[in-house]
Coordinates of C-alpha atoms in Angstrom, one line a residue:
M20 CA 0.1 0.1 0.1
S21 CA 1.2 3.5 -0.9
R22 CA 1.6 6.4 1.4
R23 CA -1.2 8.1 -0.4
K24 CA -3.4 5.1 -0.2
F25 CA -2.8 4.3 3.8
V26 CA -3.4 8.3 4.3
E27 CA -6.5 8.3 2.1
G28 CA -8.1 5.2 3.7
A29 CA -7.4 7.0 7.2
A30 CA -9.3 9.8 5.9
K31 CA -12.1 7.9 4.6
G32 CA -12.5 6.1 7.9
A33 CA -12.6 9.1 9.8
A34 CA -15.2 10.5 7.5
A35 CA -17.3 7.3 7.8
A36 CA -16.8 7.4 11.8
A37 CA -18.1 11.3 11.7
I38 CA -21.3 10.0 9.9
L39 CA -22.0 7.1 12.2
S40 CA -21.6 9.3 15.1
R41 CA -24.4 11.6 13.9
L42 CA -26.5 8.5 13.9
P43 CA -28.5 7.1 17.1
L44 CA 21.0 -11.0 30.6
R45 CA 23.2 -8.6 32.6
I46 CA 25.0 -5.8 31.2
S47 CA 28.8 -5.1 30.9
E48 CA 30.5 -2.1 30.6
E49 CA 31.8 -3.0 27.2
A50 CA 28.4 -3.5 26.0
Q51 CA 27.7 0.5 25.6
T52 CA 29.8 3.5 24.4
S53 CA 29.8 6.8 25.5
K54 CA 28.3 9.8 23.3
P55 CA 29.9 13.1 23.3
S56 CA 27.3 14.4 25.8
G57 CA 28.5 11.8 28.2
L58 CA 25.3 9.7 28.2
A59 CA 26.3 6.1 27.1
T60 CA 24.8 4.5 24.2
R61 CA 23.6 0.9 23.2
P62 CA 22.6 -0.6 20.2
L63 CA 18.7 -0.6 20.0
G64 CA 18.4 -4.1 19.0
K65 CA 19.0 -5.1 15.4
T66 CA 17.7 -1.7 14.3
G67 CA 20.7 -0.1 13.5
F68 CA 20.3 2.8 15.9
K69 CA 22.4 3.4 18.9
T70 CA 20.2 5.1 21.7
T71 CA 21.3 6.6 24.8
I72 CA 20.7 4.5 27.8
L73 CA 18.1 7.0 29.2
G74 CA 14.9 7.8 27.4
L75 CA 11.9 10.1 28.0
G76 CA 8.5 8.9 28.0
G77 CA 5.8 11.2 27.3
A78 CA 2.7 10.0 29.4
V79 CA 3.3 12.7 31.8
Y80 CA 3.1 15.8 29.5
P81 CA -0.3 16.3 29.7
R82 CA -0.8 16.3 33.4
V83 CA 1.6 19.2 33.6
E84 CA 1.7 22.9 32.6
R85 CA 2.0 22.9 29.0
K86 CA 5.2 25.2 29.4
S87 CA 6.7 22.7 31.7
A88 CA 6.4 19.8 29.2
L89 CA 7.6 21.6 26.4
A90 CA 10.7 22.8 28.4
A91 CA 11.5 19.1 29.5
V92 CA 11.9 17.9 26.0
E93 CA 13.9 21.0 25.1
K94 CA 15.9 19.8 27.9
G95 CA 16.3 16.4 27.0
L96 CA 17.4 17.6 23.6
E97 CA 20.0 19.7 25.1
L98 CA 21.3 17.0 27.3
G99 CA 22.0 14.6 24.5
I100 CA 18.8 12.3 25.1
T101 CA 18.3 10.5 21.6
Y102 CA 15.0 8.1 22.8
Y103 CA 11.4 9.8 22.7
D104 CA 8.3 7.9 23.1
T105 CA 4.6 8.8 23.2
A106 CA 1.3 7.9 22.4
R107 CA -2.4 9.3 21.3
Q108 CA -3.9 8.1 24.6
Y109 CA -1.5 10.1 26.7
G110 CA -4.0 13.1 27.2
N111 CA -5.8 12.1 23.8
G112 CA -3.1 13.4 21.5
K113 CA -1.7 16.1 23.7
S114 CA 1.5 14.4 24.4
E115 CA 2.1 13.8 20.8
E116 CA 1.3 17.3 19.8
I117 CA 4.0 18.6 22.6
L118 CA 6.6 16.4 21.6
G119 CA 6.0 17.1 17.7
T120 CA 6.2 20.9 18.5
V121 CA 9.7 20.6 20.2
L122 CA 11.0 18.1 17.8
A123 CA 10.1 20.1 14.7
H124 CA 13.3 22.2 15.2
A125 CA 15.7 19.2 16.2
D126 CA 17.9 17.0 14.2
Q127 CA 15.5 14.3 14.1
E128 CA 18.0 12.1 11.8
K129 CA 19.8 11.6 15.4
L130 CA 16.6 10.5 17.2
W131 CA 14.4 7.6 17.7
I132 CA 10.7 8.4 18.0
A133 CA 8.0 6.1 18.7
T134 CA 4.3 6.3 19.4
K135 CA 1.6 3.4 19.9
T136 CA -1.6 2.2 18.7
L137 CA -3.8 1.2 21.4
F138 CA -7.1 0.3 19.2
R139 CA -7.3 -3.7 18.2
S140 CA -8.8 -3.5 15.0
Y141 CA -7.4 -2.5 11.7
A142 CA -9.7 0.5 10.7
K143 CA -9.4 2.1 14.0
S144 CA -5.6 1.5 14.3
R145 CA -5.0 2.5 10.9
D146 CA -6.9 6.0 11.9
E147 CA -4.9 6.3 14.9
I148 CA -1.4 5.9 13.3
A149 CA -2.9 8.4 10.7
G150 CA -3.7 10.8 13.7
S151 CA -0.4 10.2 15.3
L152 CA 1.6 11.2 12.5
K153 CA -0.2 14.3 11.7
R154 CA 0.0 15.5 15.5
L155 CA 3.9 14.5 15.4
K156 CA 4.5 16.5 12.2
L157 CA 8.0 14.6 11.5
K158 CA 10.3 15.3 8.9
K159 CA 11.1 11.8 8.5
P160 CA 9.1 8.1 8.6
L161 CA 8.3 7.3 12.3
D162 CA 11.0 5.2 13.8
C163 CA 8.5 2.8 15.5
I164 CA 4.7 2.2 15.9
Q165 CA 4.1 -0.1 18.8
L166 CA 1.1 -2.1 19.5
H167 CA 0.4 -0.9 23.0
A168 CA -0.7 -3.1 25.8
I169 CA -0.6 -6.7 24.6
N170 CA -0.8 -7.9 28.0
D171 CA -3.0 -11.3 27.5
M172 CA -3.0 -14.4 24.8
K173 CA -6.5 -12.7 24.0
T174 CA -5.4 -9.5 22.9
L175 CA -2.4 -10.8 20.9
D176 CA -4.7 -13.3 19.1
T177 CA -7.1 -10.3 18.4
V178 CA -4.5 -7.8 17.1
M179 CA -2.5 -10.3 15.2
S180 CA -5.5 -12.0 13.4
K181 CA -6.9 -10.8 9.9
G182 CA -8.6 -7.4 10.5
G183 CA -6.3 -6.6 13.6
S184 CA -4.2 -3.6 14.4
F185 CA -1.1 -5.3 13.1
Q186 CA -2.2 -5.2 9.8
A187 CA -2.7 -1.5 10.0
A188 CA 1.2 -1.2 11.3
L189 CA 2.1 -3.4 8.6
E190 CA 0.5 -1.4 6.1
A191 CA 2.0 2.1 7.5
Q192 CA 5.5 0.2 7.4
K193 CA 4.9 -0.7 3.7
A194 CA 3.5 2.9 2.6
G195 CA 7.1 4.2 4.0
L196 CA 5.3 6.0 7.0
V197 CA 6.7 3.7 9.8
R198 CA 10.1 2.3 9.7
F199 CA 9.7 -0.5 12.5
I200 CA 7.2 -2.2 14.4
G201 CA 7.3 -3.2 17.9
F202 CA 4.8 -4.0 21.0
T203 CA 4.5 -3.2 24.7
N204 CA 3.6 -5.6 27.5
H205 CA 3.0 -4.2 31.1
A206 CA 2.3 -7.8 32.7
R207 CA 2.8 -11.3 31.4
P208 CA 6.4 -12.5 30.1
E209 CA 5.0 -15.4 28.4
V210 CA 2.8 -13.2 26.2
A211 CA 5.7 -11.2 25.2
L212 CA 7.6 -14.3 24.2
E213 CA 4.7 -15.8 22.2
A214 CA 4.5 -12.3 20.3
L215 CA 8.3 -12.8 19.2
R216 CA 7.2 -16.3 18.0
R217 CA 4.8 -15.0 15.7
Y218 CA 6.3 -12.2 14.2
P219 CA 10.0 -10.7 14.7
F220 CA 9.0 -7.6 16.2
A221 CA 11.8 -5.0 16.4
T222 CA 11.2 -3.8 19.9
A223 CA 9.5 -4.5 22.9
L224 CA 8.8 -2.2 25.5
V225 CA 7.9 -3.8 29.1
A226 CA 7.6 -3.1 32.6
C227 CA 10.9 -3.7 34.3
G228 CA 11.3 -1.9 37.6
V229 CA 13.2 -3.6 40.5
A230 CA 9.7 -4.0 42.4
D231 CA 8.2 -5.6 39.1
S232 CA 10.7 -8.4 39.5
Y233 CA 8.3 -9.8 41.9
I234 CA 5.1 -10.3 39.6
G235 CA 5.7 -11.0 36.1
D236 CA 9.2 -11.0 36.1
F237 CA 10.3 -9.7 32.7
A238 CA 14.2 -9.2 33.5
A239 CA 14.5 -12.9 34.3
R240 CA 11.9 -14.4 32.0
F241 CA 12.0 -12.2 28.8
L242 CA 14.8 -10.0 28.4
P243 CA 17.3 -13.1 27.8
T244 CA 15.4 -14.1 24.9
A245 CA 14.9 -10.8 23.5
R246 CA 18.6 -10.0 23.8
K247 CA 19.3 -13.2 22.0
Q248 CA 16.9 -12.7 19.1
G249 CA 18.1 -9.0 18.7
V250 CA 14.9 -7.5 19.9
G251 CA 15.3 -4.0 21.0
A252 CA 14.4 -4.3 25.0
I253 CA 13.0 -0.8 26.4
A254 CA 12.3 -0.8 30.1
M255 CA 9.3 1.4 31.5
K256 CA 7.6 1.8 34.9
V257 CA 11.5 2.0 36.2
F258 CA 10.3 4.0 39.2
G259 CA 7.1 2.1 39.6
E260 CA 5.3 4.8 37.8
G261 CA 6.7 7.2 40.6
R262 CA 5.1 5.1 43.0
L263 CA 8.5 4.1 44.5
I264 CA 10.0 7.6 44.6
G265 CA 10.6 8.3 48.4
K266 CA 10.6 4.6 49.0
L267 CA 13.7 3.4 47.4
D268 CA 16.8 5.3 46.1
L269 CA 16.0 6.7 42.8
R270 CA 19.8 6.2 41.5
K271 CA 19.7 2.7 42.5
M272 CA 16.5 2.0 40.9
L273 CA 17.7 3.2 37.6
H274 CA 21.1 1.7 38.2
W275 CA 19.2 -1.8 38.5
V276 CA 17.2 -1.5 35.5
L277 CA 20.3 -0.2 33.5
S278 CA 22.2 -3.7 35.0
Q279 CA 19.7 -5.9 33.0
P280 CA 19.7 -6.5 29.5
I281 CA 17.9 -3.8 28.3
D282 CA 18.9 -0.9 25.9
V283 CA 17.2 1.7 27.1
A284 CA 15.0 2.7 30.2
L285 CA 12.4 5.4 29.8
T286 CA 11.5 7.7 32.5
G287 CA 8.5 9.8 32.7
V288 CA 9.3 13.7 33.9
G289 CA 7.4 16.7 33.4
S290 CA 10.1 19.4 34.3
P291 CA 13.6 20.3 33.1
K292 CA 15.0 19.8 36.7
E293 CA 13.7 16.1 36.7
V294 CA 15.3 15.7 33.4
E295 CA 18.4 17.0 34.8
E296 CA 18.5 14.7 37.8
N297 CA 17.8 11.5 35.9
V298 CA 20.7 12.5 33.5
A299 CA 22.7 12.8 36.4
H300 CA 22.0 9.4 37.7
A301 CA 22.5 7.8 34.1
L302 CA 26.0 9.6 33.7
A303 CA 27.0 8.1 37.1
F304 CA 25.9 4.5 36.0
K305 CA 28.0 1.5 36.3
P306 CA 26.6 -2.0 36.1
M307 CA 25.3 -3.3 39.6
T308 CA 27.2 -6.2 41.0
A309 CA 24.7 -9.3 42.0
Q310 CA 25.0 -8.6 45.5
E311 CA 24.0 -4.8 45.1
Q312 CA 21.2 -6.0 42.8
A313 CA 20.1 -8.6 45.4
L314 CA 20.1 -6.0 48.2
L315 CA 18.0 -3.5 46.2
E316 CA 15.5 -6.3 45.2
A317 CA 15.2 -7.4 48.9
A318 CA 14.4 -3.7 49.7
A319 CA 11.8 -3.5 47.3
K320 CA 10.0 -6.9 48.0
P321 CA 7.3 -5.1 50.2
F322 CA 6.3 -2.9 47.0
G323 CA 6.0 -6.1 44.7
T324 CA 2.2 -6.2 45.1
E325 CA -0.7 -5.6 42.8
D326 CA -1.7 -2.7 45.0
L327 CA 1.2 -0.7 44.0
L328 CA 1.9 -2.0 40.9
W329 CA -1.5 -1.7 39.3
W330 CA -0.5 -2.7 35.8
K331 CA 0.2 -6.4 37.3
R332 CA -3.3 -7.0 38.7
G333 CA -4.4 -10.3 37.9
V334 CA -0.9 -11.9 37.2
K335 CA -0.1 -14.9 38.6

């Protein structure tokens, strides 16, 4: 499918919707290199892109003042961060619009920009992807579209079936609108492994904070396979979506994640000061010893519960 046909199809789908709406492994120091900015980099799987070990997640942007969110992204660029993640459902497109506004004057060829589709059907996902591209206003193809929250086998079956959202992602890729296809999984490593058996996804964004190791342990049960297959592994929920801040040492939590076989750790920050703090922690990174990791894991055990880690509810 051509770029024009993909966009035209999305436009037709939007028009139809409008009409209907009117009706009733562990990391060694050798595995990473340093950028001129000082932030270390790692290969993002087999994509050919070298990402800084720290990336910025955009879920928080709609929750803070617009000026602060814009300044946070600006600070990320200033300090050399190369990985930027967003999604339409973060503020109903506000996160994408904020990111696109700042990246408009950035050297996008040096950046990795990823968004997501949460819809499960082909038509809705196609329209969602088209809308994301419009809000991001990139000067290049989107680096990665991620099938979002593929947390159980039923969802995986749905998105991968005929008429599922994977078809829309694949068409966007064939049309030259998207370079790579990935997925996200918050809860179940076995589902992420099955996804890789069904298709050679380029990246996987998984919940991989130290407390997550007690429920649905991606570090032990998924990341080694991802590394072996050359899948770009991205960690989210590094600080337990902020719930572990003040309970465990921030730097140690980030260093624990970076000591796992992941390529980049995403942190959601809404101010330049928070970006500076996280970059400082990343600059100080050295792989934790097994003993250091074990001590932090023991300290995190009281917080490895479904009450705190809501994204793991129902996981056995």
